[in-house]
Amino acid sequence: MAKLNPRQQEAVDYISGPLLVLAGAGSGKTSVITRKIAYLIETCGIKAHNIAAVTFTNKASREMKERVGTLVKGSATRGLTVSTFHNLGLNIIRKSTKPSALRKAFRYLMIRIPSHC
Ligand SMILES: Nc1ncnc2c1ncn2[C@@H]1O[C@H](COP(=O)(O)OP(=O)(O)O)[C@@H](O)[C@H]1O
Ligand SMILES: [Mg+2]
């Protein structure tokens, strides 16, 4: 596992507010996020079920899950959310809505969304 550079480490350690990591492809952004998740769970004592990592693509969320899995062992990652924002939204709706209301909403969505979307 590569050692983080000082700026990456700084981004991992900063937990007192929102943080934007803006850097090029392959520069170590995902490493910062995965190490930060490990840091939050293992050092800060934050329960995994209180952490949500949101990606744009399914491929990115699969990769992130895998990388967190190699950093944090055992049951400590139980309940961790790593998903696309589409899936996160869907899961929130699923958990907070009665199945009948959900069926109705999806019927509505299927009617409303044009086929090219
Ligand atoms: N500080 C570092 N030193 C050496 N290798 C690093 C460092 N940070 C990340 N890497 C490696 O560089 C590659 C790309 O890192 P990644 O976190 O996937 O970047 P990004 O998400 O910005 O595309 C990975 O193989 C990762 O292990
Ligand atoms: Mg990445």
Tab-separated table of C-alpha atoms and ligand atoms in Angstrom:
chain	number	residue	atom	x	y	z
A	1	MET	CA	0.000	0.000	0.000
A	2	ALA	CA	1.546	3.308	-1.108
A	3	LYS	CA	2.399	5.861	1.544
A	4	LEU	CA	0.328	8.997	1.129
A	5	ASN	CA	2.094	12.254	0.344
A	6	PRO	CA	1.763	15.136	2.844
A	7	ARG	CA	-1.142	16.806	1.008
A	8	GLN	CA	-3.054	13.500	0.766
A	9	GLN	CA	-2.406	12.832	4.460
A	10	GLU	CA	-3.623	16.316	5.298
A	11	ALA	CA	-6.851	15.630	3.388
A	12	VAL	CA	-7.333	12.323	5.231
A	13	ASP	CA	-6.748	13.867	8.647
A	14	TYR	CA	-9.045	16.858	8.145
A	15	ILE	CA	-12.424	15.856	9.527
A	16	SER	CA	-13.834	19.068	10.941
A	17	GLY	CA	-15.830	20.090	7.870
A	18	PRO	CA	-16.370	19.718	4.149
A	19	LEU	CA	-13.263	19.227	2.039
A	20	LEU	CA	-12.732	19.436	-1.694
A	21	VAL	CA	-9.938	17.358	-3.199
A	22	LEU	CA	-9.311	18.624	-6.693
A	23	ALA	CA	-6.604	16.725	-8.557
A	24	GLY	CA	-5.934	14.998	-11.856
A	25	ALA	CA	-6.648	11.428	-12.943
A	26	GLY	CA	-4.419	8.860	-11.285
A	27	SER	CA	-3.090	11.366	-8.759
A	28	GLY	CA	-4.434	9.581	-5.672
A	29	LYS	CA	-7.936	10.965	-4.990
A	30	THR	CA	-9.548	7.576	-4.428
A	31	SER	CA	-6.665	6.672	-2.132
A	32	VAL	CA	-7.513	9.728	-0.031
A	33	ILE	CA	-11.182	8.785	0.164
A	34	THR	CA	-10.573	5.130	1.022
A	35	ARG	CA	-7.922	5.991	3.641
A	36	LYS	CA	-10.234	8.600	5.075
A	37	ILE	CA	-12.990	6.022	5.458
A	38	ALA	CA	-10.492	3.733	7.234
A	39	TYR	CA	-9.331	6.640	9.424
A	40	LEU	CA	-12.907	7.584	10.360
A	41	ILE	CA	-13.728	4.009	11.347
A	42	GLU	CA	-10.479	2.890	12.963
A	43	THR	CA	-9.122	6.067	14.534
A	44	CYS	CA	-12.106	8.343	15.018
A	45	GLY	CA	-14.458	5.573	16.158
A	46	ILE	CA	-17.174	6.488	13.669
A	47	LYS	CA	-19.496	3.594	12.915
A	48	ALA	CA	-19.405	2.465	9.298
A	49	HIS	CA	-23.201	2.747	9.040
A	50	ASN	CA	-22.821	6.505	9.548
A	51	ILE	CA	-20.545	6.882	6.526
A	52	ALA	CA	-21.686	7.161	2.911
A	53	ALA	CA	-19.247	7.306	0.005
A	54	VAL	CA	-20.952	8.359	-3.189
A	55	THR	CA	-19.610	7.790	-6.680
A	56	PHE	CA	-20.808	8.589	-10.153
A	57	THR	CA	-20.425	5.156	-11.732
A	58	ASN	CA	-21.032	1.571	-10.587
A	59	LYS	CA	-17.465	0.741	-11.620
A	60	ALA	CA	-16.096	3.414	-9.287
A	61	SER	CA	-18.231	2.227	-6.376
A	62	ARG	CA	-17.138	-1.397	-6.930
A	63	GLU	CA	-13.505	-0.297	-6.951
A	64	MET	CA	-13.960	1.841	-3.858
A	65	LYS	CA	-15.684	-0.987	-1.946
A	66	GLU	CA	-12.880	-3.346	-2.842
A	67	ARG	CA	-10.191	-0.873	-1.794
A	68	VAL	CA	-11.901	-0.096	1.524
A	69	GLY	CA	-12.197	-3.869	2.066
A	70	THR	CA	-8.435	-4.275	1.824
A	71	LEU	CA	-7.840	-1.413	4.259
A	72	VAL	CA	-10.465	-2.175	6.904
A	73	LYS	CA	-10.740	-5.771	7.991
A	74	GLY	CA	-13.580	-7.795	9.397
A	75	SER	CA	-16.958	-6.568	10.481
A	76	ALA	CA	-15.891	-2.930	10.964
A	77	THR	CA	-17.187	-2.042	7.517
A	78	ARG	CA	-20.635	-3.544	8.177
A	79	GLY	CA	-23.327	-1.066	7.143
A	80	LEU	CA	-20.951	1.150	5.173
A	81	THR	CA	-22.593	2.740	2.158
A	82	VAL	CA	-20.485	2.915	-0.979
A	83	SER	CA	-22.732	3.438	-3.953
A	84	THR	CA	-23.551	5.615	-6.882
A	85	PHE	CA	-25.666	8.619	-6.051
A	86	HIS	CA	-28.452	6.992	-8.092
A	87	ASN	CA	-28.402	3.912	-5.856
A	88	LEU	CA	-28.104	5.967	-2.696
A	89	GLY	CA	-31.214	7.923	-3.670
A	90	LEU	CA	-33.091	4.756	-4.551
A	91	ASN	CA	-32.163	3.100	-1.256
A	92	ILE	CA	-33.236	6.130	0.750
A	93	ILE	CA	-36.589	6.141	-1.044
A	94	ARG	CA	-36.941	2.374	-0.515
A	95	LYS	CA	-36.227	2.630	3.207
A	96	SER	CA	-38.462	5.609	3.825
A	97	THR	CA	-41.457	4.757	1.680
A	98	LYS	CA	-44.220	2.197	1.903
A	99	PRO	CA	-43.961	-0.418	-0.874
A	100	SER	CA	-47.349	0.592	-2.270
A	101	ALA	CA	-46.341	4.269	-2.517
A	102	LEU	CA	-43.071	3.223	-4.126
A	103	ARG	CA	-44.844	1.146	-6.788
A	104	LYS	CA	-47.074	4.094	-7.561
A	105	ALA	CA	-44.095	6.483	-7.784
A	106	PHE	CA	-42.198	4.162	-10.103
A	107	ARG	CA	-45.201	3.675	-12.344
A	108	TYR	CA	-45.374	7.447	-12.570
A	109	LEU	CA	-41.648	7.757	-13.302
A	110	MET	CA	-41.801	5.098	-16.006
A	111	ILE	CA	-44.583	6.980	-17.711
A	112	ARG	CA	-42.963	10.380	-17.341
A	113	ILE	CA	-39.362	9.655	-18.398
A	114	PRO	CA	-38.940	9.783	-22.191
A	115	SER	CA	-37.212	6.756	-23.696
A	116	HIS	CA	-34.087	8.665	-24.778
A	117	CYS	CA	-33.184	9.538	-21.119
B	1	LIG	N1	1.173	8.979	-2.512
B	1	LIG	C1	1.241	7.986	-3.364
B	1	LIG	N2	2.425	7.413	-3.671
B	1	LIG	C2	2.503	6.395	-4.569
B	1	LIG	N3	1.448	5.860	-5.209
B	1	LIG	C3	0.235	6.391	-4.948
B	1	LIG	C4	0.052	7.465	-4.026
B	1	LIG	N4	-1.283	7.777	-3.971
B	1	LIG	C5	-1.892	6.934	-4.819
B	1	LIG	N5	-0.990	6.096	-5.395
B	1	LIG	C6	-1.263	5.030	-6.386
B	1	LIG	O1	-1.566	5.665	-7.617
B	1	LIG	C7	-2.583	4.951	-8.313
B	1	LIG	C8	-3.759	5.873	-8.597
B	1	LIG	O2	-4.341	6.270	-7.364
B	1	LIG	P1	-5.901	6.549	-7.195
B	1	LIG	O3	-6.124	6.810	-5.756
B	1	LIG	O4	-6.686	5.438	-7.821
B	1	LIG	O5	-6.018	7.893	-8.047
B	1	LIG	P2	-7.300	8.686	-8.618
B	1	LIG	O6	-8.489	8.270	-7.815
B	1	LIG	O7	-6.942	10.134	-8.444
B	1	LIG	O8	-7.406	8.295	-10.065
B	1	LIG	C9	-2.953	3.768	-7.415
B	1	LIG	O9	-2.263	2.633	-7.836
B	1	LIG	C10	-2.493	4.195	-6.032
B	1	LIG	O10	-2.169	3.093	-5.210
B	2	MG	MG	-10.306	7.432	-8.535
